[in-house]
PDB file of C-alpha atoms in Angstrom:
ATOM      1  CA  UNK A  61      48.056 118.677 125.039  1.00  0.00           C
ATOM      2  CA  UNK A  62      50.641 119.138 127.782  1.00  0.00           C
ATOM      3  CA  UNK A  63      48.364 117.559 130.615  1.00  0.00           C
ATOM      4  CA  UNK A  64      49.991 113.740 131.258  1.00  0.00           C
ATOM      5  CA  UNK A  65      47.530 111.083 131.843  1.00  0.00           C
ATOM      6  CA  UNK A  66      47.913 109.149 135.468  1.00  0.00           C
ATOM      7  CA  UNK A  67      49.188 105.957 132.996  1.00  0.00           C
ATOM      8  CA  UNK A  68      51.590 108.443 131.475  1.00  0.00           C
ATOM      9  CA  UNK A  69      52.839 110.175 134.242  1.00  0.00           C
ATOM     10  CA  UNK A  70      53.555 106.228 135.006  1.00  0.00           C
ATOM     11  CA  UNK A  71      55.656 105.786 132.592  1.00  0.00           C
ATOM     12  CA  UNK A  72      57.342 108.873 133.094  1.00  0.00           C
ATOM     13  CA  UNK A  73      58.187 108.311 136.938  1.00  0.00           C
ATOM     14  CA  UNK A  74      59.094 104.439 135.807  1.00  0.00           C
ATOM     15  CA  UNK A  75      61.454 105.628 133.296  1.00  0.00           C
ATOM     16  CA  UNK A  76      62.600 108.336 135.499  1.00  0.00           C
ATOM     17  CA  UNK A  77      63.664 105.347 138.404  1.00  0.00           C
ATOM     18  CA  UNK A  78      65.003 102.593 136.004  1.00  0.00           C
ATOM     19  CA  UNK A  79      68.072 105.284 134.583  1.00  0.00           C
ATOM     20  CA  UNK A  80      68.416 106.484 137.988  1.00  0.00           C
ATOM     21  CA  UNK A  81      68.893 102.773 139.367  1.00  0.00           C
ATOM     22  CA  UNK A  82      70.931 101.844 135.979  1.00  0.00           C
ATOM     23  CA  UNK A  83      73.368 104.531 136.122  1.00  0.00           C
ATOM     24  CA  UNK A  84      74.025 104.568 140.224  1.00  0.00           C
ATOM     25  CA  UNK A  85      74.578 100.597 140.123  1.00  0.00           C
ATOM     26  CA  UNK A  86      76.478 100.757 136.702  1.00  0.00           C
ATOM     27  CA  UNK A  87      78.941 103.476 138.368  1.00  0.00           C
ATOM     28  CA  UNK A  88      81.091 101.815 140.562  1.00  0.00           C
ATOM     29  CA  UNK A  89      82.056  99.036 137.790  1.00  0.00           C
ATOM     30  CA  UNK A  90      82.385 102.009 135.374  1.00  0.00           C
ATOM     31  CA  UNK A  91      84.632 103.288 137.400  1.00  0.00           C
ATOM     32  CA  UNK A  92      86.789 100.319 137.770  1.00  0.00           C
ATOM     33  CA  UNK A  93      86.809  98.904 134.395  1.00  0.00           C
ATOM     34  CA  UNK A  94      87.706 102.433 133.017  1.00  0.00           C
ATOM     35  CA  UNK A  95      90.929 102.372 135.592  1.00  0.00           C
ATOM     36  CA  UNK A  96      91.878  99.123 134.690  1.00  0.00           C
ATOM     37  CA  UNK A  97      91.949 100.168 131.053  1.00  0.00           C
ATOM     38  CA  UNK A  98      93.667 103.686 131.584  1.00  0.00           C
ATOM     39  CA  UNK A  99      96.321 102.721 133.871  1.00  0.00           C
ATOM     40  CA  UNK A 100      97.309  98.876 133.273  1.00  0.00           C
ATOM     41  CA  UNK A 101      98.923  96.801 130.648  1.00  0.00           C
ATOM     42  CA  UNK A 102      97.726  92.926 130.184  1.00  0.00           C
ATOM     43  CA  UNK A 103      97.473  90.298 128.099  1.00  0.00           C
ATOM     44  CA  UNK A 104      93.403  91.378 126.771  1.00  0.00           C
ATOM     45  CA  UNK A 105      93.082  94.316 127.364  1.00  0.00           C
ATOM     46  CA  UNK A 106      92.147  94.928 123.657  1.00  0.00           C
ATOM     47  CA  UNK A 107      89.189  91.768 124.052  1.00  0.00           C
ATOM     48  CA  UNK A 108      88.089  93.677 127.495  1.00  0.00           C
ATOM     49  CA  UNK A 109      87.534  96.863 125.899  1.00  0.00           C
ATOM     50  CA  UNK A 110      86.366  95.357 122.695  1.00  0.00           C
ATOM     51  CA  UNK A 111      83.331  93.165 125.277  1.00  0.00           C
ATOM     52  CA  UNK A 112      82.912  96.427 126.965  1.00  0.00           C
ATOM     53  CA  UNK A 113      82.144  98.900 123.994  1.00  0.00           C
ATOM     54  CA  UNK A 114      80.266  95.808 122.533  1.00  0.00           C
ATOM     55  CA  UNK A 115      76.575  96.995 123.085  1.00  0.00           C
ATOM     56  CA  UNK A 116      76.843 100.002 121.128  1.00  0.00           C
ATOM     57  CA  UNK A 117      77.655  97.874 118.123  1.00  0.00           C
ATOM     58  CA  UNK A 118      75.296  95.096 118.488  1.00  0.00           C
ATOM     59  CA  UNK A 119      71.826  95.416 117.693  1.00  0.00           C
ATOM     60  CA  UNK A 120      69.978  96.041 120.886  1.00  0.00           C
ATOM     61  CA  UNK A 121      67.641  93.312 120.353  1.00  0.00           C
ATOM     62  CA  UNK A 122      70.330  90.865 120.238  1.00  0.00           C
ATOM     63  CA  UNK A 123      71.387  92.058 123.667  1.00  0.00           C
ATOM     64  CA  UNK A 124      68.033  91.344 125.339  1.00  0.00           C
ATOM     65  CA  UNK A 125      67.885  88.249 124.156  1.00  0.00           C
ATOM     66  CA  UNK A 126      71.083  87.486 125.792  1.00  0.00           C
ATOM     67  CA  UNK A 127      70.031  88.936 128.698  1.00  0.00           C
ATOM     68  CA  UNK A 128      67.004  86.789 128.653  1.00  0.00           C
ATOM     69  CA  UNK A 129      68.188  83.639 127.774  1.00  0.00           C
ATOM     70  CA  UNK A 130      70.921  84.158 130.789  1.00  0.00           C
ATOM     71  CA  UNK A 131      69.237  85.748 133.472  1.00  0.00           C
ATOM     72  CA  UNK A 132      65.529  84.881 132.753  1.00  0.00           C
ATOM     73  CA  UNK A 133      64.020  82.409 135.166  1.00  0.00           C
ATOM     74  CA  UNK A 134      65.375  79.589 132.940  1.00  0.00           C
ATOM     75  CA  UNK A 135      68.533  80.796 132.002  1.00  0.00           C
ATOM     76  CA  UNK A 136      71.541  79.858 134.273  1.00  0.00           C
ATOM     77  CA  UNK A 137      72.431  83.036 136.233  1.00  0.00           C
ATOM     78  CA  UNK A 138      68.656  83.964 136.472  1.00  0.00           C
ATOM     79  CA  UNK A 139      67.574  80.011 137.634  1.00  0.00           C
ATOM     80  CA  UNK A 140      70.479  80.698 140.191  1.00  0.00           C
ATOM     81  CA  UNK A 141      69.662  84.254 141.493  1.00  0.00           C
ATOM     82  CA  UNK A 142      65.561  83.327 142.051  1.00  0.00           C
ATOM     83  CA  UNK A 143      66.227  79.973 143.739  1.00  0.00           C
ATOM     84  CA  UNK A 144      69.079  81.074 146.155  1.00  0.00           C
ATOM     85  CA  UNK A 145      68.177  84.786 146.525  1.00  0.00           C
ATOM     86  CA  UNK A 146      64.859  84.960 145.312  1.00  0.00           C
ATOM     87  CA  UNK A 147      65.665  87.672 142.407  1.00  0.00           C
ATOM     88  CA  UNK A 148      64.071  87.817 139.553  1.00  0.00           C
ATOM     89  CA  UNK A 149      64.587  89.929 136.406  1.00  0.00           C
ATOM     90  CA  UNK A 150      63.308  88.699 133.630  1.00  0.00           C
ATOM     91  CA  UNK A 151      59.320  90.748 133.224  1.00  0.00           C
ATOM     92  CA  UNK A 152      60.615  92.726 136.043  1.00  0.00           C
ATOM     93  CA  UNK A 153      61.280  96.551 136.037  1.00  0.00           C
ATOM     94  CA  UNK A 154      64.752  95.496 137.822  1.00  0.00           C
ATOM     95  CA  UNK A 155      64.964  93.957 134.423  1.00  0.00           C
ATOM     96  CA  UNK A 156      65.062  96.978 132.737  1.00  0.00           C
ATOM     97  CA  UNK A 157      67.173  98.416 135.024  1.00  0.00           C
ATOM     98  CA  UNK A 158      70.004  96.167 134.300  1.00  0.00           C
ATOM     99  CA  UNK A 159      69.112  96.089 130.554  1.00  0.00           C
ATOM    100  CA  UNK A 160      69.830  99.737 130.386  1.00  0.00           C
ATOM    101  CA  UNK A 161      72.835  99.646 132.464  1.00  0.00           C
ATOM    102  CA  UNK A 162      74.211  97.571 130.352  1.00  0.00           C
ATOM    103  CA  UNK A 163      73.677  99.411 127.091  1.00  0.00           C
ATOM    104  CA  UNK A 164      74.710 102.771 128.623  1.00  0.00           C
ATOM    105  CA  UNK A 165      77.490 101.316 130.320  1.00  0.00           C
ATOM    106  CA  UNK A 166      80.306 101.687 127.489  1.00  0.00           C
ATOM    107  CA  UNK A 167      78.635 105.406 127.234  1.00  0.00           C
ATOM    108  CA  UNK A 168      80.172 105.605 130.607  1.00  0.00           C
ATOM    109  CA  UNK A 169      83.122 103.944 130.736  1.00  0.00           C
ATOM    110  CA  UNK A 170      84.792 105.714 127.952  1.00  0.00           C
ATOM    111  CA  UNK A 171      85.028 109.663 129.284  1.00  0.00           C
ATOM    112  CA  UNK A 172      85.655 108.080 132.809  1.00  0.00           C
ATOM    113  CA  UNK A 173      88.349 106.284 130.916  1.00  0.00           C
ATOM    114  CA  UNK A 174      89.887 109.219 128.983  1.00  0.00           C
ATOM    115  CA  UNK A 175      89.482 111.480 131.799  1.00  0.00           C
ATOM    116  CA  UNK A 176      91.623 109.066 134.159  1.00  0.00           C
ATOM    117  CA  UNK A 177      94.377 108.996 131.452  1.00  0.00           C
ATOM    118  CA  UNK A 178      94.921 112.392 130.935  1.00  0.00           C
ATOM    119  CA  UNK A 179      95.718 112.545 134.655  1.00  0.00           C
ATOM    120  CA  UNK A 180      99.425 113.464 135.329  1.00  0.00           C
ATOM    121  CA  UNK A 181     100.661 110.781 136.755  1.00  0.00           C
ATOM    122  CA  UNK A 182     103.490 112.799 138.688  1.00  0.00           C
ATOM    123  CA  UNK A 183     100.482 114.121 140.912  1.00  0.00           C
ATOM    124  CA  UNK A 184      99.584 110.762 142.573  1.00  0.00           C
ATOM    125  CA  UNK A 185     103.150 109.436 142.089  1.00  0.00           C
ATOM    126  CA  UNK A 186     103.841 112.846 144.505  1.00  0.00           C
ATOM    127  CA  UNK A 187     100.990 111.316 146.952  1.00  0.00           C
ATOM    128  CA  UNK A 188     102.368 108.346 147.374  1.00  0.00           C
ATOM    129  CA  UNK A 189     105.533 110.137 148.216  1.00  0.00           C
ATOM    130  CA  UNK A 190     104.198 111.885 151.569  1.00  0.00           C
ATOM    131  CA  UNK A 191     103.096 108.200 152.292  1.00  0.00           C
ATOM    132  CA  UNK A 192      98.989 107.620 150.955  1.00  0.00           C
ATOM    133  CA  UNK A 193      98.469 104.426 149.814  1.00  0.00           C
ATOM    134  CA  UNK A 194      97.236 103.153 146.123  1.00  0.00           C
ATOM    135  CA  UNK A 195      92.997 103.536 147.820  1.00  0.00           C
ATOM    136  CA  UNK A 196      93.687 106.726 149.087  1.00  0.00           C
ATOM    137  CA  UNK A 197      95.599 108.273 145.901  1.00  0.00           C
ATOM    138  CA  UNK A 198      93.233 107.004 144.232  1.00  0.00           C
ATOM    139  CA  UNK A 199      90.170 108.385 145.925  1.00  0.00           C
ATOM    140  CA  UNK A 200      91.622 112.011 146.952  1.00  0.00           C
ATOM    141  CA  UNK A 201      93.588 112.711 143.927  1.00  0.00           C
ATOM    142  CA  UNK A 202      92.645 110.286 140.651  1.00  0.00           C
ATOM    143  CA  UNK A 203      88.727 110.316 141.256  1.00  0.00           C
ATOM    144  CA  UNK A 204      88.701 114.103 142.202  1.00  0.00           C
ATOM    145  CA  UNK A 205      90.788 114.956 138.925  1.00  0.00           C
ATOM    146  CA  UNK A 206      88.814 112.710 136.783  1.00  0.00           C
ATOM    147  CA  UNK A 207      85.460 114.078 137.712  1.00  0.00           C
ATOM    148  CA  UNK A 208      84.427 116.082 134.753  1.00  0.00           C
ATOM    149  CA  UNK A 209      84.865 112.444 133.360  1.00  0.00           C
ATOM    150  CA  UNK A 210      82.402 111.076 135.682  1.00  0.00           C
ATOM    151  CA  UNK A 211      80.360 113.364 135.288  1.00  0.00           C
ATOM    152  CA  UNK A 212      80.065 113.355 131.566  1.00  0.00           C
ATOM    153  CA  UNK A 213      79.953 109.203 131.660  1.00  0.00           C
ATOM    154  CA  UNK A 214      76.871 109.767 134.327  1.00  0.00           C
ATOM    155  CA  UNK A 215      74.875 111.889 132.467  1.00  0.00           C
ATOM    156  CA  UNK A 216      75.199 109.676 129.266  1.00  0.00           C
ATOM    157  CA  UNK A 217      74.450 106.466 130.667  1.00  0.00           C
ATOM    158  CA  UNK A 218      71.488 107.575 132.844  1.00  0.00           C
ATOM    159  CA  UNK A 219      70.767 109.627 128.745  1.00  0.00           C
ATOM    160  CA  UNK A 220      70.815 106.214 126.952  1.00  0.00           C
ATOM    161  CA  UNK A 221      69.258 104.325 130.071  1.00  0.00           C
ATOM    162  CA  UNK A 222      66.318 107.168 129.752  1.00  0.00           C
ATOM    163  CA  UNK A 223      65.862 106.230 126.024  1.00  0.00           C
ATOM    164  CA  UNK A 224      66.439 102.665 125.642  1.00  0.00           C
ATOM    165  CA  UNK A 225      64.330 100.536 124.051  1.00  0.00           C
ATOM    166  CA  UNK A 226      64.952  97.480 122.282  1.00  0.00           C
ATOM    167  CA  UNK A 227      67.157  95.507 124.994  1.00  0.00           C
ATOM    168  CA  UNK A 228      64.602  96.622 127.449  1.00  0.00           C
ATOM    169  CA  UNK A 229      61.577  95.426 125.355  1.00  0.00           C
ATOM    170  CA  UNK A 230      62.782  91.990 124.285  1.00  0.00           C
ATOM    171  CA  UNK A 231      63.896  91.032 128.037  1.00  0.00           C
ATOM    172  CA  UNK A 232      61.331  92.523 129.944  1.00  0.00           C
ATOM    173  CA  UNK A 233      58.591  93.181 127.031  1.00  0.00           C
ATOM    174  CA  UNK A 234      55.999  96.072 127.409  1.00  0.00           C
ATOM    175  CA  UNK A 235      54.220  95.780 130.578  1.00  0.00           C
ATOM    176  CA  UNK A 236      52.247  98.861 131.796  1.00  0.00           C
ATOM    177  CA  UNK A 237      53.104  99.559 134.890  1.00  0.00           C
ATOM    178  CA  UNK A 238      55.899  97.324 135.553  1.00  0.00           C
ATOM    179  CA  UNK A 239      58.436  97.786 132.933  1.00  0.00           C
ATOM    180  CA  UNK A 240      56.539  99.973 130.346  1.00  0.00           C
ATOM    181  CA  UNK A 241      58.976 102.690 129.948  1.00  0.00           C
ATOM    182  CA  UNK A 242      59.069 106.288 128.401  1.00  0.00           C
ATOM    183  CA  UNK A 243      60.114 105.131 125.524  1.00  0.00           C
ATOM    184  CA  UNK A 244      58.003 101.819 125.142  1.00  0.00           C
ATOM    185  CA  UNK A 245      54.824 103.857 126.128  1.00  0.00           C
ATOM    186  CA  UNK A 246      56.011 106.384 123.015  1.00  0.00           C
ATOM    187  CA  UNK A 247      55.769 102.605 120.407  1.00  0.00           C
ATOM    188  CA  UNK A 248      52.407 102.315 122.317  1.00  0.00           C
ATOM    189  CA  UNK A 249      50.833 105.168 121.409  1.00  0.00           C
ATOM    190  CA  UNK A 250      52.063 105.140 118.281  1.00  0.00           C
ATOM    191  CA  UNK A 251      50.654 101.779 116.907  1.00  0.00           C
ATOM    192  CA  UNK A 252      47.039 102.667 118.430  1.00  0.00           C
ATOM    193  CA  UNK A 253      44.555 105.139 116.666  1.00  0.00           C
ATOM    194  CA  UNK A 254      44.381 108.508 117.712  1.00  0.00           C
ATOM    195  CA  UNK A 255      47.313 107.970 120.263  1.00  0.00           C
ATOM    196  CA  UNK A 256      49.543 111.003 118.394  1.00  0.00           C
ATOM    197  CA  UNK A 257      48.578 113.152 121.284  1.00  0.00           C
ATOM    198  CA  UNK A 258      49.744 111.049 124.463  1.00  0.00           C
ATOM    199  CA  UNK A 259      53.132 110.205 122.017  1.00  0.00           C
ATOM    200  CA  UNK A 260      53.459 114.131 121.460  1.00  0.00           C
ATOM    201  CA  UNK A 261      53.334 114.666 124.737  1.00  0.00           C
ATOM    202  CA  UNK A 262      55.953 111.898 125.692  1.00  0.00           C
ATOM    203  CA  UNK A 263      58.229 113.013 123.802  1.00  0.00           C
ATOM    204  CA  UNK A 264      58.107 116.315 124.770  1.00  0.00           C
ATOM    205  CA  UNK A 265      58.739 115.200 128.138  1.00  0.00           C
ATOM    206  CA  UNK A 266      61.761 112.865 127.474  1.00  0.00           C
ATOM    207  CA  UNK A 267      63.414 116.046 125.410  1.00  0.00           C
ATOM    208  CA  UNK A 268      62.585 118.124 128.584  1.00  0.00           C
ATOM    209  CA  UNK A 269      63.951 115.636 130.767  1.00  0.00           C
ATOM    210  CA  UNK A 270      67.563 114.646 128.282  1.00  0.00           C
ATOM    211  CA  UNK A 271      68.022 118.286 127.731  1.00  0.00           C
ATOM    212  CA  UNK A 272      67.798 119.046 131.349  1.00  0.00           C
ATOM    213  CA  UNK A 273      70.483 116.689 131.760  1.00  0.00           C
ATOM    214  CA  UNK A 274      72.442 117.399 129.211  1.00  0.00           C
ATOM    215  CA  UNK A 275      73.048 121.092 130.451  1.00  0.00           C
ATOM    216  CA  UNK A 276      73.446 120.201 134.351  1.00  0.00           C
ATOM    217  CA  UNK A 277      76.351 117.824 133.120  1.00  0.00           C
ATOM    218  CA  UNK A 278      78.387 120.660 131.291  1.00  0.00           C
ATOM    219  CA  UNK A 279      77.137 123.206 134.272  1.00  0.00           C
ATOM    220  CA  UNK A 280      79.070 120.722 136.973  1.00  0.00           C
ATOM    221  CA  UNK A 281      81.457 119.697 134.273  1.00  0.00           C
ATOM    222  CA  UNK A 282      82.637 123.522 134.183  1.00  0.00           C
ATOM    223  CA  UNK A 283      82.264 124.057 137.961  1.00  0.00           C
ATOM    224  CA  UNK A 284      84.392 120.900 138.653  1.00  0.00           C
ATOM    225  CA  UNK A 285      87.072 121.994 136.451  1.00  0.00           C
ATOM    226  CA  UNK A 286      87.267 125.371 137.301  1.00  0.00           C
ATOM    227  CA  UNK A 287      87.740 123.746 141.149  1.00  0.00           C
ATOM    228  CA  UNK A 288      90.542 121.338 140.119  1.00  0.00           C
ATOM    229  CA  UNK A 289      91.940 122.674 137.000  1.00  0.00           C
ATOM    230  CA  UNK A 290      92.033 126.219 137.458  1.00  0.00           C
ATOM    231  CA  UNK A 291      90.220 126.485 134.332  1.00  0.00           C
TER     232      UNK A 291
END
């Protein structure tokens, strides 16, 4: 029962590289967006945030398909990336990669976001005072006090990158191997007979694997706090 198959184990590492890919690339942006909506004040702000938070309200199918009519190997962005840079990500576990990103990414923009506001401001205004600029503020006091934030944005975009599904399936489909995650392995084994086994066992594996995550967050969560809060 609790012995994975080679093909599962597949799926498992797959899975395992996609939402570790996802969340490191997603990051960065994460991190900028959720600044930009925390600390300024512009004409669209509301339509940002509103396109940003907008794949946890659409249904996820209707994201891949986005995703595959732009960056397939027709679509515009996609017939640009293969023929000037020879990327491809439509069938492609890359595909997945930035499938999941996306979907996780408003999972990750939000505590980053809330974190960064509840910063008092009079701590990096006092920076800039002894003479750091807006980069360096920003990296040795803003980013250190919002890392509980980041941390808790992390953890639930690599979660939801670890469990996605429909975006992933309609833009890169179900190909063992190559883009057959955790998750679409789990709808394999499901729809074939006597797969209830190899499914138990998945899923067993991706509760190990999001519970495991789950509790490392709120361990470094805690430590991080305790470091710059005094909590």
């Amino acid at each position: 029962m609790f012995s994975l198959t080679p093909d599962e184990w597949t799926a498992v590492l797959l899975s395992l590289r996609i939402a570790v890919v996802a969340t490191v690339v997603a990051l960065p942006f994460g991190i900028g967006i959720a600044w930009v909506l925390a600390r300024k004040q512009f004409w669209g702000k509301a339509l940002l945030d509103g396109i940003v938070h907008l794949p946890l309200v659409l249904p996820p199918v209707v994201t891949g398909y986005l995703l595959l009519i732009s960056f397939g190997r027709r679509g515009p962005i996609g017939a640009f990336l293969d023929q000037y840079f020879g990327i491809v990500f439509s069938f492609r576990w890359t595909g997945a990669a930035l499938a999941c990103g996306i979907m996780g990414f408003p999972l990750m923009v939000r505590p980053i976001r809330l974190a960064i506001e509840a910063i008092d401001r009079r701590l990096e205004d006092a920076a800039a005072t002894l003479g750091a600029d807006r980069a360096r503020v920003f990296l040795t006091v803003t980013l250190p006090l919002a890392l509980p934030g980041l941390i808790a944005g992390f953890v639930l975009c690599f979660a939801k990158a670890l469990g996605e599904f429909g975006a992933t399936i309609t833009f890169v489909s179900n190909i063992p191997g190559e883009t057959q995650t955790l998750s679409a392995a789990i709808y394999t084994f499901t729809q074939v007979p006597n797969g209830d086994a190899a499914a138990g066992r998945l899923v067993l594996v991706a509760i190990a694997i999001s519970l495991g995550a789950l509790v490392a967050a709120e361990w470094l969560a805690r430590r991080a706090g305790m470091r710059f809060h005094g909590e």
